[in-house]
PDB file of C-alpha atoms in Angstrom:
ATOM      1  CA  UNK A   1     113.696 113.124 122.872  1.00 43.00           C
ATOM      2  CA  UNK A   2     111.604 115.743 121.351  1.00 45.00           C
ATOM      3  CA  UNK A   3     108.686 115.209 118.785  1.00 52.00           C
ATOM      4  CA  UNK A   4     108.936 117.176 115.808  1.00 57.00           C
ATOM      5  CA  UNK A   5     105.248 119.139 115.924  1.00 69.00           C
ATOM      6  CA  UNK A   6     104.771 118.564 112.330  1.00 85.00           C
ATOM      7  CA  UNK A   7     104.930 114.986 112.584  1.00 90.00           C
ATOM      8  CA  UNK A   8     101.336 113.761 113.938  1.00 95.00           C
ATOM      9  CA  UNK A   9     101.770 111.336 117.147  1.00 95.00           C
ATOM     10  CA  UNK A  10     100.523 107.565 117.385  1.00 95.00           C
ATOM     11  CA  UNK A  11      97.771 107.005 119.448  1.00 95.00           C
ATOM     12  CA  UNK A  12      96.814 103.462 118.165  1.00 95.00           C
ATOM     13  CA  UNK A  13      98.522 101.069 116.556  1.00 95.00           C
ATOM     14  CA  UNK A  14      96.503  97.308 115.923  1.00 96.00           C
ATOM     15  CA  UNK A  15      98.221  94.505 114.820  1.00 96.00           C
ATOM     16  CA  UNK A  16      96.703  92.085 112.345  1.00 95.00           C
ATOM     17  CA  UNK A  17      98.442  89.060 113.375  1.00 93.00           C
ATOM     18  CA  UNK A  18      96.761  87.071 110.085  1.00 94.00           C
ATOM     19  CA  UNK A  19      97.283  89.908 107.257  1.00 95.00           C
ATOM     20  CA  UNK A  20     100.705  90.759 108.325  1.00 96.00           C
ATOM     21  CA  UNK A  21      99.547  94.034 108.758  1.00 97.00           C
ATOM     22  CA  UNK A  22     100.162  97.024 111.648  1.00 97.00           C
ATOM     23  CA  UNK A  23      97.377  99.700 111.370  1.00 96.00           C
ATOM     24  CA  UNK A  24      98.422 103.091 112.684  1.00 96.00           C
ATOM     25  CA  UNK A  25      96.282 105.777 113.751  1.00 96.00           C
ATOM     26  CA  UNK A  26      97.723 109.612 114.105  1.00 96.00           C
ATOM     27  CA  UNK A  27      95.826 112.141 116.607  1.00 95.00           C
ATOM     28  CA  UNK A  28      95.987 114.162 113.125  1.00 96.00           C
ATOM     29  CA  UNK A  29      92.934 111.433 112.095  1.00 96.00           C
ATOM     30  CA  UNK A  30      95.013 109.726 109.648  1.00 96.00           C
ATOM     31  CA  UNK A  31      94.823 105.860 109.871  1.00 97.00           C
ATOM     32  CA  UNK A  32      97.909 103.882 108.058  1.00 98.00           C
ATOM     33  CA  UNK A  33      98.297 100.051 107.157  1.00 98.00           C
ATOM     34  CA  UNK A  34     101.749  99.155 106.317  1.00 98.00           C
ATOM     35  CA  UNK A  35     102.598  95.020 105.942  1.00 98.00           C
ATOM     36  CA  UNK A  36     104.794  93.893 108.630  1.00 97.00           C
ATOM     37  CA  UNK A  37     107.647  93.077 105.593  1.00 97.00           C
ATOM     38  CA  UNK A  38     107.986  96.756 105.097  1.00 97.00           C
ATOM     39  CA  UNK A  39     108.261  97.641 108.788  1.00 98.00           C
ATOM     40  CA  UNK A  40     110.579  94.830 108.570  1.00 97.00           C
ATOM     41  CA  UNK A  41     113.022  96.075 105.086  1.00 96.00           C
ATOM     42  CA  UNK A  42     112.996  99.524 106.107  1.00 96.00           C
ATOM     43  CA  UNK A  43     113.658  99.269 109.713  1.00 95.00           C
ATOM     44  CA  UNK A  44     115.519 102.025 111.521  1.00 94.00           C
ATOM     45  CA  UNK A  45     118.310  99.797 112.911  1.00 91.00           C
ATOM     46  CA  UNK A  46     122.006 100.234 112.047  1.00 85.00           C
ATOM     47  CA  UNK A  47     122.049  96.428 111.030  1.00 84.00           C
ATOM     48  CA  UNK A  48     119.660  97.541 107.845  1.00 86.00           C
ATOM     49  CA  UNK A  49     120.642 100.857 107.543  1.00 79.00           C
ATOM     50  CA  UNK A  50     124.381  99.364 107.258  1.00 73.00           C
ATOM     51  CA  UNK A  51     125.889 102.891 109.052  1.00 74.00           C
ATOM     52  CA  UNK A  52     125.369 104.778 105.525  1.00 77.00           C
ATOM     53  CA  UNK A  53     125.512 101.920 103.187  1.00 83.00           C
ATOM     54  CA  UNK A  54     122.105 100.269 103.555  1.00 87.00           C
ATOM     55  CA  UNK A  55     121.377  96.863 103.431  1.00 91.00           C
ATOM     56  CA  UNK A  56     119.306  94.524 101.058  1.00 95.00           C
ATOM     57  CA  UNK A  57     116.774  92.595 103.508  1.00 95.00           C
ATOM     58  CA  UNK A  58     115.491  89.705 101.417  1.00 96.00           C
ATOM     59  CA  UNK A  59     113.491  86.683 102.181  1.00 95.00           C
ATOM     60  CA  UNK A  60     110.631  88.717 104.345  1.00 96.00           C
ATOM     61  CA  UNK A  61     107.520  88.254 102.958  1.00 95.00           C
ATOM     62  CA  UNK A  62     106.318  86.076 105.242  1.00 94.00           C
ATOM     63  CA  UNK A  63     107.699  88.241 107.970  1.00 95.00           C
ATOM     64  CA  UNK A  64     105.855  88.989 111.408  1.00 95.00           C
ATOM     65  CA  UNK A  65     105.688  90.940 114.583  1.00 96.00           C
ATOM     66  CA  UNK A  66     105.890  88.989 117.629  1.00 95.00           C
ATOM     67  CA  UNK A  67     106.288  92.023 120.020  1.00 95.00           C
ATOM     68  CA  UNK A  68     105.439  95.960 120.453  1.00 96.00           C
ATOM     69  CA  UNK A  69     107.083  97.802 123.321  1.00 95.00           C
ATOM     70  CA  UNK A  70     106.256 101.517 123.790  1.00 94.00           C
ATOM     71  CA  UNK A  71     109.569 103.701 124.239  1.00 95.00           C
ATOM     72  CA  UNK A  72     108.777 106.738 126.273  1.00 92.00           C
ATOM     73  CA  UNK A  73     106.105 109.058 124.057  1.00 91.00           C
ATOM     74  CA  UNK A  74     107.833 108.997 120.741  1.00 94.00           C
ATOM     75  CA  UNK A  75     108.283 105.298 119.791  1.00 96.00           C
ATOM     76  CA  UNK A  76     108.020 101.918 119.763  1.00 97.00           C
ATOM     77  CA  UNK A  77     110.457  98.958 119.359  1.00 97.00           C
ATOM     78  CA  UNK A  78     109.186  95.842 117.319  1.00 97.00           C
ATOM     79  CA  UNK A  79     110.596  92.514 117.441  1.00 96.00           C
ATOM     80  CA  UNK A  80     109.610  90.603 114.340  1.00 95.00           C
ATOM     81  CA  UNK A  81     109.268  86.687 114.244  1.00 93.00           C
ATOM     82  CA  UNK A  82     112.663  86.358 112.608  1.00 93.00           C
ATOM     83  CA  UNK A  83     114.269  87.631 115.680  1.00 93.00           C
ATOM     84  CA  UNK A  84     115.372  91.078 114.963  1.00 94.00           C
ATOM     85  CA  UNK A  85     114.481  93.394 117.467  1.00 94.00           C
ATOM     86  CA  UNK A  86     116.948  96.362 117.128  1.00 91.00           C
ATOM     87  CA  UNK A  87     115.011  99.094 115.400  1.00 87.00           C
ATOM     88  CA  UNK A  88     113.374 101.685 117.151  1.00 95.00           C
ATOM     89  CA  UNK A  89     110.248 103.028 115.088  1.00 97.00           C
ATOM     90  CA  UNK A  90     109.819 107.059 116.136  1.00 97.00           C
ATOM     91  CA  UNK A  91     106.194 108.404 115.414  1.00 97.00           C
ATOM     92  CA  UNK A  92     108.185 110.203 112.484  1.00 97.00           C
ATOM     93  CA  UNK A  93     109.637 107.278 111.284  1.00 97.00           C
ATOM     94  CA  UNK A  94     106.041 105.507 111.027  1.00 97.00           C
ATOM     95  CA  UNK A  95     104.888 108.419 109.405  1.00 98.00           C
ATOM     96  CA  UNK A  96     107.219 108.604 106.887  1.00 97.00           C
ATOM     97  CA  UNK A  97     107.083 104.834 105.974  1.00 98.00           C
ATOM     98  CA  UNK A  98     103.138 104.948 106.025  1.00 97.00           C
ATOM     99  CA  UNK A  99     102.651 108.266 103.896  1.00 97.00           C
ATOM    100  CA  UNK A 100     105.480 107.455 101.127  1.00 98.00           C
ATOM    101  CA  UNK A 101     105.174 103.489 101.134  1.00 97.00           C
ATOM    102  CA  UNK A 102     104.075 102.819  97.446  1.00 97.00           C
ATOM    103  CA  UNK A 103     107.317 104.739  96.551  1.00 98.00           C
ATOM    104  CA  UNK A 104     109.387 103.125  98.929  1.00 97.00           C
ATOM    105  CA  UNK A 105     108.179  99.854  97.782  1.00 97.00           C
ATOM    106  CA  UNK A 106     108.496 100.530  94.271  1.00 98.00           C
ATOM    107  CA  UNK A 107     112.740 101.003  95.574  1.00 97.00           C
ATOM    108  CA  UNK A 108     112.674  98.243  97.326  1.00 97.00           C
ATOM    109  CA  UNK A 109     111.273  95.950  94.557  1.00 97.00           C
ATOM    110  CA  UNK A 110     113.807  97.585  91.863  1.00 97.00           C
ATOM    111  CA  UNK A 111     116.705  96.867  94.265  1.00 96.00           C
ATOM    112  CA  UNK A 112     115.625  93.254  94.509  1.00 97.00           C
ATOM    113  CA  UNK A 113     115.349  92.690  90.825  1.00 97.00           C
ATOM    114  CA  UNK A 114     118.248  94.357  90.830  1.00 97.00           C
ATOM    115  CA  UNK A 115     120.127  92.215  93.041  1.00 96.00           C
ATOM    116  CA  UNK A 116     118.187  89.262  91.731  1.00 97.00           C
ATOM    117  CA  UNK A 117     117.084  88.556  94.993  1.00 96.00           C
ATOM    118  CA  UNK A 118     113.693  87.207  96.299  1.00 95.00           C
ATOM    119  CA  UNK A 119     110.753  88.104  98.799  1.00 95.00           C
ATOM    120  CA  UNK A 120     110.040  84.416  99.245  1.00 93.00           C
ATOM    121  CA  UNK A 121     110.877  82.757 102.503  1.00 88.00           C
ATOM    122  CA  UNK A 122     113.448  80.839 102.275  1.00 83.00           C
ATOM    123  CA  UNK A 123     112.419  76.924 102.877  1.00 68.00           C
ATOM    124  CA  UNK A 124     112.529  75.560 106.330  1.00 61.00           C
ATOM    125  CA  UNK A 125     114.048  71.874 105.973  1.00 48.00           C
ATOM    126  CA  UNK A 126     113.828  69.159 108.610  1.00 48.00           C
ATOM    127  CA  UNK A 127     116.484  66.996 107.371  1.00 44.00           C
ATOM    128  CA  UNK A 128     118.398  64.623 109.530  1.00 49.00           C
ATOM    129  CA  UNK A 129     121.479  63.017 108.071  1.00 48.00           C
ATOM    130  CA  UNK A 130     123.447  59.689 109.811  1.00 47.00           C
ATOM    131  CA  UNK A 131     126.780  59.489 108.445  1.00 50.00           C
ATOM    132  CA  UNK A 132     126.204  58.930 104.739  1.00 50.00           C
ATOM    133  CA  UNK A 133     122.543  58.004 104.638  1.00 47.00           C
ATOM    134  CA  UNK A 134     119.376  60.230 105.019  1.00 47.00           C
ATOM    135  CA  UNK A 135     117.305  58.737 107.512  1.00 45.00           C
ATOM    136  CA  UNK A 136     113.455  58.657 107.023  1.00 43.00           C
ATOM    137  CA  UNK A 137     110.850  57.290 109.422  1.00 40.00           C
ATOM    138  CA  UNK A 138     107.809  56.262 108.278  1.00 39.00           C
ATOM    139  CA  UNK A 139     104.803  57.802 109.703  1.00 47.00           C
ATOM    140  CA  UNK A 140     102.637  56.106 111.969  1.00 45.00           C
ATOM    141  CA  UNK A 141      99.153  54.663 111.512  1.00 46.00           C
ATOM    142  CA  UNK A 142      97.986  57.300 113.921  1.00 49.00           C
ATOM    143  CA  UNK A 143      99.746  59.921 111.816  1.00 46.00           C
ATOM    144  CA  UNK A 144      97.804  58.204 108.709  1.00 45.00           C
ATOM    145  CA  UNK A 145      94.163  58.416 109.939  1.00 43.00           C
ATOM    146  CA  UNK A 146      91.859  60.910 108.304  1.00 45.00           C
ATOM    147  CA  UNK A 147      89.923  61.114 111.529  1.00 41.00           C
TER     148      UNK A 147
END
């Protein structure tokens, strides 16, 4: 695959594990931040891009990136923390995301109100049921010190 010369090439990307955040920098000299829920909502994938009819990704704010793998000279492929990994992010694609991102946000938060849907994780619950009865053990003193 051939890299359109108008689009500027990646020649670092940093990810800021505690911001959420990937920082790309372009051999043009442009450096990007874009949160790892946008990378995430507006991935390239056919499972978000629904072949044509593209999907609502909700519940990604807390979203992150667990993995980066090059992909020849043009791309990389990012596996995020909630286990998608399909999506292959050209230089192009990065671009595009990086240099029109308040507008694509501004979509993306119109199609959630839209939708009524949320941002917000949705709540991990450790819940064990036995038959009937929710069972609950009791910490232990060791669990109780302040130590």
């Amino acid at each position: 695959m051939t890299q359109d010369n108008s689009t500027p090439n990646v020649v670092a990307l940093k990810l800021k594990r505690k911001s959420r955040q990937l920082e790309m920098t372009f051999d043009n000299g442009e450096t990007h931040q874009l949160s790892c829920e946008m990378l995430r909502v507006y991935s390239p994938s056919a499972e978000v891009h629904g072949h044509g009819n593209p999907v609502l990704v909700t519940h990604k704010k807390n979203v992150n990136i667990s993995a980066i793998d090059p992909v020849g000279n043009y791309a990389v492929k990012i596996t995020f923390d909630d286990g998608h990994n399909t999506g292959l992010f050209s230089w192009k694609v990065l671009h595009d995301l990086a240099t029109h991102q308040l507008d694509l946000w501004e979509k993306y938060l119109a199609r959630l109100r839209a939708a009524k849907a949320s941002r917000e994780p949705l709540i991990d619950m450790a819940v064990k049921y036995h038959k009937y009865c929710l069972l609950y053990t009791s910490p232990s003193p060791r669990d109780l010190s302040t130590s």
